[in-house]
Short mmCIF file of C-alpha atoms in Angstrom, two decimals:
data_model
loop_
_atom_site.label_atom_id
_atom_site.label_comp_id
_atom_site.label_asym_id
_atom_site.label_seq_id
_atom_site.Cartn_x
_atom_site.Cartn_y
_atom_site.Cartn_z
CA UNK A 18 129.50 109.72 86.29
CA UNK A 19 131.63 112.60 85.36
CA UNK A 20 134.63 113.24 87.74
CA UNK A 21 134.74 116.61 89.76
CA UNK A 22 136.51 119.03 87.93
CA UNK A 23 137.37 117.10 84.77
CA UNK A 24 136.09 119.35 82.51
CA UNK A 25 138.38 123.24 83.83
CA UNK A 26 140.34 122.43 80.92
CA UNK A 27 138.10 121.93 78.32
CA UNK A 28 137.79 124.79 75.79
CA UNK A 29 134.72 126.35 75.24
CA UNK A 30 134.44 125.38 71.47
CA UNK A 31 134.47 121.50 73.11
CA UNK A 32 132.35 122.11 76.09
CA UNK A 33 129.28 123.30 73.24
CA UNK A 34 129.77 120.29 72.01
CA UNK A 35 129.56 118.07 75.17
CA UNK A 36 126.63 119.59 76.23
CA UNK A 37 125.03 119.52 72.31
CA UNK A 38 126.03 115.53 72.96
CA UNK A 39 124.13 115.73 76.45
CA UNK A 40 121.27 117.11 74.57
CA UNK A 41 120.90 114.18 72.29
CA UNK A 42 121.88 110.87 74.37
CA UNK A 43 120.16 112.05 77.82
CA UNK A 44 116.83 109.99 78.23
CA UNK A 45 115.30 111.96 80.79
CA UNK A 46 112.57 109.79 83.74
CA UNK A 47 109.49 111.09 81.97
CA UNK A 48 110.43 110.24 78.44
CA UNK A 49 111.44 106.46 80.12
CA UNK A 50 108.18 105.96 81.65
CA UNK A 51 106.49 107.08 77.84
CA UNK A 52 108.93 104.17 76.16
CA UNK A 53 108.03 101.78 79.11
CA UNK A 54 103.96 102.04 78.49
CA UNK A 55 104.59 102.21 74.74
CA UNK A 56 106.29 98.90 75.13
CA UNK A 57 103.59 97.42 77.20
CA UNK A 58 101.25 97.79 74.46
CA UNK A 59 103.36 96.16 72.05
CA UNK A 60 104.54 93.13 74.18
CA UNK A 61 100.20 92.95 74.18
CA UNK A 62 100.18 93.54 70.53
CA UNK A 63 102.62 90.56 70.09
CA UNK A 64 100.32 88.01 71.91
CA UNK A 65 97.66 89.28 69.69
CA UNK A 66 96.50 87.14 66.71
CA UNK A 67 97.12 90.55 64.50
CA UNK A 68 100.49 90.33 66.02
CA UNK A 69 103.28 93.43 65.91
CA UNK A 70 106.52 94.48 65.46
CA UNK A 71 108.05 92.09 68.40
CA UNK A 72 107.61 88.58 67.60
CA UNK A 73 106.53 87.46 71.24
CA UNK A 74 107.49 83.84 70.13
CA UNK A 75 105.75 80.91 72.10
CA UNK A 76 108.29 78.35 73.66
CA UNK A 77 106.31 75.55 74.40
CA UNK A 78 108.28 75.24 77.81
CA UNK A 79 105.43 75.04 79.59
CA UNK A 80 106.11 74.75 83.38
CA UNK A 81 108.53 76.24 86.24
CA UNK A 82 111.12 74.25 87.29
CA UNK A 83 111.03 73.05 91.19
CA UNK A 84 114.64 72.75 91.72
CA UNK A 85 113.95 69.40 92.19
CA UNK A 86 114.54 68.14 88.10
CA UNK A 87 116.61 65.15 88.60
CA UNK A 88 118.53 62.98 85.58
CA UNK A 89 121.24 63.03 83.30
CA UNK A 90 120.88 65.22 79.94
CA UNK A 91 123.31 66.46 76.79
CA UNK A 92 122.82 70.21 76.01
CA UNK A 93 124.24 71.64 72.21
CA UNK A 94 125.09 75.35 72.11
CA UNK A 95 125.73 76.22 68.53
CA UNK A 96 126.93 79.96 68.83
CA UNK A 97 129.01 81.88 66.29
CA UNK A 98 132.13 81.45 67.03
CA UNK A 99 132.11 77.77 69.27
CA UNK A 100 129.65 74.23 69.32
CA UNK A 101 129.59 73.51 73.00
CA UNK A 102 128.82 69.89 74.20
CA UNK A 103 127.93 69.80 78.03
CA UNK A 104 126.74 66.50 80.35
CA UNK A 105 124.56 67.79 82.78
CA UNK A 106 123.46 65.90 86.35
CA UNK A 107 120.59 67.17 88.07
CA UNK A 108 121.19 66.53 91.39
CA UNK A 109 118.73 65.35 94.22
CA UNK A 110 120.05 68.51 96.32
CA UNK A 111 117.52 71.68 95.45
CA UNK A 112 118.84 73.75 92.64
CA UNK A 113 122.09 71.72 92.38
CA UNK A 114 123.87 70.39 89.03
CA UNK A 115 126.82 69.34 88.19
CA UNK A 116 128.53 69.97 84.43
CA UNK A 117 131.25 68.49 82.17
CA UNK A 118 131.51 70.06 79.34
CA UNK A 119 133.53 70.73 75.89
CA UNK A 120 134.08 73.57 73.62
CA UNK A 121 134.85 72.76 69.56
CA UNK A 122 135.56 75.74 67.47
CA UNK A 123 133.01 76.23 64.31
CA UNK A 124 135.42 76.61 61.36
CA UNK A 125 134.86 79.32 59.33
CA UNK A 126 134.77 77.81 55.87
CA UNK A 127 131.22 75.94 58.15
CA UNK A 128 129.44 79.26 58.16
CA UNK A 129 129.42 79.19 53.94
CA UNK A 130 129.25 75.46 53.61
CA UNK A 131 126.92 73.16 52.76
CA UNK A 132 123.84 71.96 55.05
CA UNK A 133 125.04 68.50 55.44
CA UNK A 134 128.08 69.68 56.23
CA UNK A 135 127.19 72.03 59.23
CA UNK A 136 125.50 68.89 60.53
CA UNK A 137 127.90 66.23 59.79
CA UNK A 138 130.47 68.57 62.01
CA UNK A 139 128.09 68.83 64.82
CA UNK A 140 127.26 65.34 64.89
CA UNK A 141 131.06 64.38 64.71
CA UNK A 142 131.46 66.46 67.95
CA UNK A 143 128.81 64.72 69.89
CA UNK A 144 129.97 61.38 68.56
CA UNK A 145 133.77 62.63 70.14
CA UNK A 146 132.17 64.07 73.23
CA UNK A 147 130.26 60.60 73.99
CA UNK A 148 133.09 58.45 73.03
CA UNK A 149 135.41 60.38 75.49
CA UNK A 150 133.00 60.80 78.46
CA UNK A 151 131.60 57.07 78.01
CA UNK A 152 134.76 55.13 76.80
CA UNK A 153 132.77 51.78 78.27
CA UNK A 154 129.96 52.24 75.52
CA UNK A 155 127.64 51.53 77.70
CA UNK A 156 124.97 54.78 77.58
CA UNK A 157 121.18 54.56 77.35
CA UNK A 158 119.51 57.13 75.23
CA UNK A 159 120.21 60.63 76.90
CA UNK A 160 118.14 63.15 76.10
CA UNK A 161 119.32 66.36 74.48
CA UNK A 162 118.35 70.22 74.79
CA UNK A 163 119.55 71.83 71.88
CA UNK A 164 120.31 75.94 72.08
CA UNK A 165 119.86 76.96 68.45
CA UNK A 166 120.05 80.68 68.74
CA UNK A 167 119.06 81.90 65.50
CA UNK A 168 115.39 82.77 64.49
CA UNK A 169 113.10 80.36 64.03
CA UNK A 170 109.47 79.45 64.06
CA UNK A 171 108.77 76.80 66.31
CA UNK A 172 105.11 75.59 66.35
CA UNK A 173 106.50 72.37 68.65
CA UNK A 174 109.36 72.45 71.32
CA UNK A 175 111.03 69.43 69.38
CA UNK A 176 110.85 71.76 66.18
CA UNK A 177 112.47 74.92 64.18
CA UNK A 178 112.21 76.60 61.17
CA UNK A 179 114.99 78.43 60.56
CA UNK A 180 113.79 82.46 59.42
CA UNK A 181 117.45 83.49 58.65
CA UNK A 182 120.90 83.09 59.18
CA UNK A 183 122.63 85.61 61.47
CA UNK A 184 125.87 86.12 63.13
CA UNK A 185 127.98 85.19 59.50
CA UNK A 186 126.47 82.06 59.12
CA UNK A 187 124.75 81.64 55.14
CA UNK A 188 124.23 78.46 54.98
CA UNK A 189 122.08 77.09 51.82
CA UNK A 190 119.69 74.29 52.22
CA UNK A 191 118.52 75.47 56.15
CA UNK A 192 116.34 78.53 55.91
CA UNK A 193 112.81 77.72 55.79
CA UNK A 194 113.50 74.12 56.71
CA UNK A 195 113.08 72.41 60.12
CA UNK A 196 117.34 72.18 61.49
CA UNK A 197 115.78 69.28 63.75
CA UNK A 198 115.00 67.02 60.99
CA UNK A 199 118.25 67.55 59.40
CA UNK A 200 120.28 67.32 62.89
CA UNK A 201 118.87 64.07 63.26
CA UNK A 202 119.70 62.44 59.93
CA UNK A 203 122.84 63.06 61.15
CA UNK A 204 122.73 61.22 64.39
CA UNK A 205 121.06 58.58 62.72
CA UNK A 206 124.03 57.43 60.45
CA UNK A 207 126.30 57.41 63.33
CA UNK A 208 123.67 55.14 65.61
CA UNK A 209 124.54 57.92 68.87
CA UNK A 210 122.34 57.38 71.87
CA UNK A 211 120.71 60.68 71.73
CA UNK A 212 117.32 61.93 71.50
CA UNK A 213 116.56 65.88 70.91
CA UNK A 214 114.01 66.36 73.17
CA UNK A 215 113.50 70.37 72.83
CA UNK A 216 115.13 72.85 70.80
CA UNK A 217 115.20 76.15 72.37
CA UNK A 218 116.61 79.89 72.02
CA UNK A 219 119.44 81.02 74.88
CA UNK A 220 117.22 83.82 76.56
CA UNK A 221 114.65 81.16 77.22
CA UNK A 222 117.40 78.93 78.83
CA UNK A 223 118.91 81.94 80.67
CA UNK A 224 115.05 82.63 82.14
CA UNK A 225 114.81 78.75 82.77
CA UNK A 226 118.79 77.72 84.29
CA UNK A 227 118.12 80.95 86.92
CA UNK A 228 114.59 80.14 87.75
CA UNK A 229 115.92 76.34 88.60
CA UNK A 230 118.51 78.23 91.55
CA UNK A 231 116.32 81.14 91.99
CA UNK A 232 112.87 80.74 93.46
CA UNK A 233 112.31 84.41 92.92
CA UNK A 234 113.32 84.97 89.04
CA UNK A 235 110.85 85.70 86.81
CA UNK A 236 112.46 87.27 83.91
CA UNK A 237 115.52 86.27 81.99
CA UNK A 238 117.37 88.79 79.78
CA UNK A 239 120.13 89.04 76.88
CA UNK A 240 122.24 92.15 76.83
CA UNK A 241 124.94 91.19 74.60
CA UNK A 242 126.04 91.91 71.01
CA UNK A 243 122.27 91.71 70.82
CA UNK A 244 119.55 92.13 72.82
CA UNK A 245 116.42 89.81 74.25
CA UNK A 246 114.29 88.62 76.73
CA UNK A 247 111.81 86.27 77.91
CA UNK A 248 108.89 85.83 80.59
CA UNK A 249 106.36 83.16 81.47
CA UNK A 250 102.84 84.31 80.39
CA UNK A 251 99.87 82.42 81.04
CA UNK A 252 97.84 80.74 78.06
CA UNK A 253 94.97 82.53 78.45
CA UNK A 254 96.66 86.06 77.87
CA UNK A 255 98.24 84.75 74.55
CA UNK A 256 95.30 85.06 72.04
CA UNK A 257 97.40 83.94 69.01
CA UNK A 258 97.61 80.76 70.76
CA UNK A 259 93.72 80.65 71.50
CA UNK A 260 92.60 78.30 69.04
CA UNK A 261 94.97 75.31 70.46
CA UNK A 262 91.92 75.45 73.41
CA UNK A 263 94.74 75.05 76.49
CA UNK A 264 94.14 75.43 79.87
CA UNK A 265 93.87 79.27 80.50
CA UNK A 266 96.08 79.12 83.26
CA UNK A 267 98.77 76.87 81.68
CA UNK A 268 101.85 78.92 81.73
CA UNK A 269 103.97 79.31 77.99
CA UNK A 270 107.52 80.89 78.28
CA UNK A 271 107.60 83.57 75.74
CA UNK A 272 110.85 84.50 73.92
CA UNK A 273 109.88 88.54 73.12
CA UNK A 274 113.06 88.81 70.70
CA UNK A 275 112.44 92.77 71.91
CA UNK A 276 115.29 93.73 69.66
CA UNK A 277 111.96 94.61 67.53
CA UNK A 278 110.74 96.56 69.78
CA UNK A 279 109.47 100.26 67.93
CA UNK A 280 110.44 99.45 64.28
CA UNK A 281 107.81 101.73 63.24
CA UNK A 282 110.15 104.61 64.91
CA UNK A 283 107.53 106.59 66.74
CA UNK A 284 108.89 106.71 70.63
CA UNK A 285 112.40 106.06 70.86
CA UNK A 286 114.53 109.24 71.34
CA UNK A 287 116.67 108.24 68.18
CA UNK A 288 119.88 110.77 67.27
CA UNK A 289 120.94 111.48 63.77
CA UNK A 290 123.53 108.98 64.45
CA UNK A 291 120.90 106.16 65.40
CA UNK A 292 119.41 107.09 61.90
CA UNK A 293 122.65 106.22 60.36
CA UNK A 294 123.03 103.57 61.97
CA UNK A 295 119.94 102.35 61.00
CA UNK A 296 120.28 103.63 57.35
CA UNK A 297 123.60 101.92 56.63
CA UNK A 298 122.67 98.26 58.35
CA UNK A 299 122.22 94.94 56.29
CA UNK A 300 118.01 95.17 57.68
CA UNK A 301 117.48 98.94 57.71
CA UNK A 302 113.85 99.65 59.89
CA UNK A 303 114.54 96.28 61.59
CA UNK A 304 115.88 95.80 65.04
CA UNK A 305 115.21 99.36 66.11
CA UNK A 306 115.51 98.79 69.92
CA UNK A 307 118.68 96.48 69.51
CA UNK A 308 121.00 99.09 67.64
CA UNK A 309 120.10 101.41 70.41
CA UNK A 310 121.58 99.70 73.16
CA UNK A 311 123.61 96.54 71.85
CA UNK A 312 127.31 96.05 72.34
CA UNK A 313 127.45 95.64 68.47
CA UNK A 314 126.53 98.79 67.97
CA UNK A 315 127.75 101.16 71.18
CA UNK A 316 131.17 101.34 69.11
CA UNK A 317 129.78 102.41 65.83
CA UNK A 318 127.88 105.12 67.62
CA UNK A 319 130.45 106.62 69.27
CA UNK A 320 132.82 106.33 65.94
CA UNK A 321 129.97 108.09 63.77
CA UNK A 322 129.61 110.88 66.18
CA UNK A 323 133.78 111.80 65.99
CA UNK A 324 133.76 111.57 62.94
CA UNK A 325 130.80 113.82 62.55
CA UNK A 326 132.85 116.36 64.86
CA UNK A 327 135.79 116.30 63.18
CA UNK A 328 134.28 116.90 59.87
CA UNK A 329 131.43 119.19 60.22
CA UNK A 330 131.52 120.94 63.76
CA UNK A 331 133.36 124.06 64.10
CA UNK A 332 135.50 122.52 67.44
CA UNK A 333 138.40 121.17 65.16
CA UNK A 334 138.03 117.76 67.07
CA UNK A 335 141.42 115.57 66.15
CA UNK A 336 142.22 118.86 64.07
CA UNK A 337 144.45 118.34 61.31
CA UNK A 338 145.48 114.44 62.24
CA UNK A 339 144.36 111.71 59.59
CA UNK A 340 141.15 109.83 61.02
CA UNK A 341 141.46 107.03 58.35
CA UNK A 342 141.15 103.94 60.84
CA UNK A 343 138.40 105.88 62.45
CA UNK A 344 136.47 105.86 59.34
CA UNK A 345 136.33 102.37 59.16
CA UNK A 346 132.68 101.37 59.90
CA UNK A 347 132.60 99.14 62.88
CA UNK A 348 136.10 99.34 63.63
CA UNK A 349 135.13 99.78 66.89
CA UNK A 350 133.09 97.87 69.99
CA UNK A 351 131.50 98.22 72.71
CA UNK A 352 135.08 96.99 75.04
CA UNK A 353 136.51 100.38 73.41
CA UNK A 354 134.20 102.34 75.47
CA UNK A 355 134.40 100.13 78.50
CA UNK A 356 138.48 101.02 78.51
CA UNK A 357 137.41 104.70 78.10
CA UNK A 358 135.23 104.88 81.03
CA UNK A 359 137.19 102.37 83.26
CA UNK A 360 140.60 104.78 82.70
CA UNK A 361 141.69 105.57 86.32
CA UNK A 362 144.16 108.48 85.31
CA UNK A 363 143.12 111.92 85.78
CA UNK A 364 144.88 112.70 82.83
CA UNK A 365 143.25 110.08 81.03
CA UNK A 366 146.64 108.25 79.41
CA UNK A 367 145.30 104.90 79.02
CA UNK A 368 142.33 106.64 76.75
CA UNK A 369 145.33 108.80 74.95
CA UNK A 370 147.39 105.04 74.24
CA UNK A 371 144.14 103.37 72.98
CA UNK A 372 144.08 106.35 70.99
CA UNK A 373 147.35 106.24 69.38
CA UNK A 374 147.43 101.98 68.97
CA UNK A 375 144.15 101.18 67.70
CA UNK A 376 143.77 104.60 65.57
CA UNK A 377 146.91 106.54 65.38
CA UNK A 378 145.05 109.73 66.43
CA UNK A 379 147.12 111.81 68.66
CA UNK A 380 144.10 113.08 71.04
CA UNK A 381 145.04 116.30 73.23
CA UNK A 382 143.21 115.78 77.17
CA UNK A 383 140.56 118.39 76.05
CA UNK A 384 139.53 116.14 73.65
CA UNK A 385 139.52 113.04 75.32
CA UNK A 386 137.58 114.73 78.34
CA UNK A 387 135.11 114.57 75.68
CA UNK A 388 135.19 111.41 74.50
CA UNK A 389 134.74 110.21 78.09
CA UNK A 390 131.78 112.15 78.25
CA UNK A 391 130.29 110.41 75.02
CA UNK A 392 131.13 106.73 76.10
CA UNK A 393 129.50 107.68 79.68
CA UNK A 394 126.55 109.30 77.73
CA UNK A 395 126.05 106.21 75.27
CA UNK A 396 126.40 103.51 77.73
CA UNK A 397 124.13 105.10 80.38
CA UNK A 398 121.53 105.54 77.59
CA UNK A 399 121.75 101.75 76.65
CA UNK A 400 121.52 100.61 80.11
CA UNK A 401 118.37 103.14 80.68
CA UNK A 402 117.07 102.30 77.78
CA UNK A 403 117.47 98.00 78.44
CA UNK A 404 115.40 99.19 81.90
CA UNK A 405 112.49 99.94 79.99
CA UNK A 406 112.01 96.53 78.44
CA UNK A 407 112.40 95.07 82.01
CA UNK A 408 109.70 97.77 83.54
CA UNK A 409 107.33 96.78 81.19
CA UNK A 410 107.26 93.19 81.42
CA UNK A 411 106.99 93.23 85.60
CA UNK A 412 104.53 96.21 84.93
CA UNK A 413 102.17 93.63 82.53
CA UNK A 414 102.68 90.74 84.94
CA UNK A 415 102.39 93.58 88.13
CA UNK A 416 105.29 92.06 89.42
CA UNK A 417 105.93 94.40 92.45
CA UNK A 418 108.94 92.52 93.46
CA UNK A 419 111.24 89.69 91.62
CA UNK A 420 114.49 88.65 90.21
CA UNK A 421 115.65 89.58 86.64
CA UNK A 422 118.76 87.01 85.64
CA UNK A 423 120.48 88.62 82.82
CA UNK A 424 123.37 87.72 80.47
CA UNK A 425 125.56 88.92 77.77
CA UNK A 426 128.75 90.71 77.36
CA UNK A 427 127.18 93.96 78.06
CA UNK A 428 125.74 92.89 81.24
CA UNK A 429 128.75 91.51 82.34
CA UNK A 430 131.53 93.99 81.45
CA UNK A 431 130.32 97.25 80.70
CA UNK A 432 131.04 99.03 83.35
CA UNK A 433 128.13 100.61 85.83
CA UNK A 434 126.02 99.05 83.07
CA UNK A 435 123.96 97.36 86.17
CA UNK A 436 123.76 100.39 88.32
CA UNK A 437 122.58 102.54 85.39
CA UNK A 438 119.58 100.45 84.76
CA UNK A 439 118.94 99.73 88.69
CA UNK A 440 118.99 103.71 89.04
CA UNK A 441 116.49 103.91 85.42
CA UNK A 442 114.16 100.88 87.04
CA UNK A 443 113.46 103.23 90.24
CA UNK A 444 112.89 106.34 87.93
CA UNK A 445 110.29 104.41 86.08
CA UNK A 446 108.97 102.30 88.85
CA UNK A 447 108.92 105.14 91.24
CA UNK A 448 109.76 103.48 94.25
CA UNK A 449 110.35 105.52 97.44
CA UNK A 450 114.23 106.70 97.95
CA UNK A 451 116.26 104.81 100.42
CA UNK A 452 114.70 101.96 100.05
CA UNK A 453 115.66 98.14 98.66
CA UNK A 454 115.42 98.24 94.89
CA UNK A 455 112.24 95.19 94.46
CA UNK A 456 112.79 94.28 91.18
CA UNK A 457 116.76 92.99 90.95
CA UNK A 458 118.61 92.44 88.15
CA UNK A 459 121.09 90.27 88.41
CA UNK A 460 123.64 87.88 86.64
CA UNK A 461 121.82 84.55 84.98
CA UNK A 462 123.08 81.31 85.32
CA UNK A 463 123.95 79.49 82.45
CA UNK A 464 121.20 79.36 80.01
CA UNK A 465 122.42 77.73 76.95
CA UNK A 466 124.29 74.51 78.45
CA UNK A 467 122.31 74.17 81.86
CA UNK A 468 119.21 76.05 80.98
CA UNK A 469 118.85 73.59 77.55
CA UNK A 470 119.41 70.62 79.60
CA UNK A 471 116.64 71.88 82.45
CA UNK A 472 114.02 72.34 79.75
CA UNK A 473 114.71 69.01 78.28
CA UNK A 474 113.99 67.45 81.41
CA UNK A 475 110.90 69.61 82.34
CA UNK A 476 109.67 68.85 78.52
CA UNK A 477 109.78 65.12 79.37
CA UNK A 478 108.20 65.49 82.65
CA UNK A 479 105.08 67.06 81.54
CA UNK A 480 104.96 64.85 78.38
CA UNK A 481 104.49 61.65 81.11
CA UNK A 482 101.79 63.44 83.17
CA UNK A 483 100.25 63.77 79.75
CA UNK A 484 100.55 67.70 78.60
CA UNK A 485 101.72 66.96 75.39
CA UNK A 486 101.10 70.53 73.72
CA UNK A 487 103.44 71.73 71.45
CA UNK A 488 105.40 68.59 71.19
CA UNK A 489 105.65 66.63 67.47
CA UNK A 490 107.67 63.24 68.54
CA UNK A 491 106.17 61.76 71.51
CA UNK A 492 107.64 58.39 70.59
CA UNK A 493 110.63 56.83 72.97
CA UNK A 494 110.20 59.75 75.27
CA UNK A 495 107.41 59.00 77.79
CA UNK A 496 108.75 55.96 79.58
CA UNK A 497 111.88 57.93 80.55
CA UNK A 498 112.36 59.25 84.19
CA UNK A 499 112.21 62.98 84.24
#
């Protein structure tokens, strides 16, 4: 997406360099249709009972929704930075909901605390939530979807075992312990009206709140400060899951948690800078595929590789200016590059003023030509990259045609992110030019509030026509109305 001309002015020293850079981050069609079949065989290898590098988690959400999910339901987001409380009315209309909802920031000294704490707080906001919403008092039992979007090994829908904290949170007394027991105790002493009907991650809601408006979406993605994405795979495919003797035709949503994907480091086209990246994280061999083409780490790529030219390439990049701030690991994000590549000056001043504000470098048009070039080369790559994932799963399912809903801050604002990977999917896919694009990715619906509070009402619709697989508390659940 370089513009005509841009580059006259660049001297030739710099121009080495861009093309050196072109050399590294371009991910040409036939090296994404090796990734895409590599991938295949490991979304396979995850289903396995041997199982692989990604995780291929069952859901236990076990069937599609209609559209036609009626009822009342609470969903709980607990993210990093808020606890979101939402009401949610599935209407009679097809696909229809309506939402009230409330947003409670997660103090900081939280993410450190105590267990009881963490719950106590969470609790305290549902308690203020009901209270407000239902001054009369009068409420019968809602049910609840919770979003718990950390990792966790659920062998029931109404169950998780935390792995491990992420996203700042080190909280003692939760790993390896079920968060539902302990989120109940809490309800408990405060006698709400609430019953946690299925815990679930928020690429499994994203799949599950689209599919509800969306007859034709069959895959729900994350592309965020992480990465993820899940799929609805039928039982019989999942051999880990053989031994539970279900119906081979029952259909499990599977949360991939793709961020896995290639640990082992034998087919992505990593840089020396992905190595860093890789070498210098809290989980180093973890999380390959993520740190490729997450927002959290677009920034930190494109910071390693200035610094790299200013210190060790002969093209005097930010020559003679202090690059202190710049040296900061993770100083930047991924919105740093989106204001590069969005700058609608041909001499690229908004690019210069980010620059001078968030790094006091001084940076001459020559040298901002080419750090236009590397936030164009390192978002493209994510967004080609994030097609692979998507190719693979509709290539395993031989989905021909379909709608992807995706999410995340990525999706959302980094610019062409969506055209990138439309342009990637055709490359891979092959379809014939100047036609349609089949497979469409486009934005999700709300899969943490409305998504939760869909599978909590498809959880206690299937546990009434009797499938109850996967679910540990059947009690006070099956004489409610789905």
């Amino acid at each position: 997406m370089a513009r005509l001309g841009s580059m006259t002015d660049v001297p030739e020293n710099l121009l080495e360099q861009i093309r050196e850079l072109e050399r590294l981050f371009t991910v040409p069609q036939a090296k994404l249709k090796e990734i895409t079949n590599h991938f295949i065989d490991e979304l396979a290898k995850g289903l396995s009972v041997e199982g692989g590098s990604i995780p291929m988690n069952p859901t236990w959400v076990m069937t599609k929704p209609t559209g036609y999910e009626t009822g009342t339901f609470l969903a709980l987001d607990m993210g990093g930075t808020n606890l979101r409380v939402c009401e949610i009315v599935l209407s009679e209309e097809k696909g229809e909901f309506d939402i009230i909802q409330s947003k409670y920031r997660m103090p900081e000294e939280l993410k450190t605390g105590k267990a009881e704490e963490l719950w106590e707080y969470v609790a305290d906001c549902l308690q203020q939530f009901i209270e407000y919403h239902h001054e009369d008092g009068t409420l019968e039992t809602l049910p609840l979807g919770f979003t718990f979007s950390y990792p966790a090994t659920q062998d029931y829908i109404d169950q998780g075992v935390l792995q491990r904290w992420t996203k700042g949170f080190d909280i003692e007394g939760v790993e390896g312990k079920d968060v539902v027991e302990q989120f109940e105790a809490a309800l408990a002493t405060r006698g709400l009206p609430i019953k946690l009907t299925a815990l679930i991650n928020d690429t499994t809601g994203t799949l599950v709140a689209s599919a509800y408006t969306d007859d034709a979406m069959r895959i729900g993605c994350i592309f965020g400060t992480g990465c993820n994405a899940a799929y609805v795979e039928e039982c019989g495919d999942i051999p880990k899951l053989a031994h539970m003797k279900l119906p081979p035709d029952m259909p499990m949503a599977i949360n991939c948690e793709w961020g896995a994907f290639d640990n082992e480091h034998v087919i992505l086209p990593l840089t020396p800078y992905d190595v860093i990246i890789d070498r210098e994280s809290p989980r180093p061999g973890q999380q390959a595929f993520e740190k490729m083409i997450a927002g959290l780490y677009l920034g930190e790529l494109f910071r390693l590789v200035l610094v790299d030219l200013h210190e060790n390439k002969g093209c005097k990049m930010f020559h003679g200016q202090d690059i202190g701030k710049l040296k900061k690991a993770y100083t930047l994000d991924s919105s740093f590059l989106s204001l590069i590549e969005e700058d609608p000056f041909e001499n690229l001043s908004e690019s210069h003023d980010l620059f001078k504000n968030k790094l006091d470098i001084n940076a001459s048009k020559p040298e901002l030509e080419l750090c236009r070039r590397l936030a164009e080369l390192i978002g493209t790559r994510a967004a080609r990259l994030s097609a692979c994932g998507v190719a693979a799963i509709c290539k395993k399912k031989n989905y021909a045609s379909c709608h992807v809903g995706a999410d995340g801050s990525v999706f959302n604002k980094y610019p062409h992110f969506k055209a990138r990977g439309a342009i990637a999917l055709r490359e891979i896919l092959d379809w014939p030019k100047g036609t349609k694009d089949p497979i469409d990715i486009r934005a999700a619906e709300d899969g943490s509030g409305v998504g939760a509070a869909i599978i909590a009402a498809l959880t206690l619709k299937r546990i009434k026509e009797g499938n109850v697989a996967g679910v540990k508390h059947t009690e006070g659940l099956t004489s409610k109305k789905p």
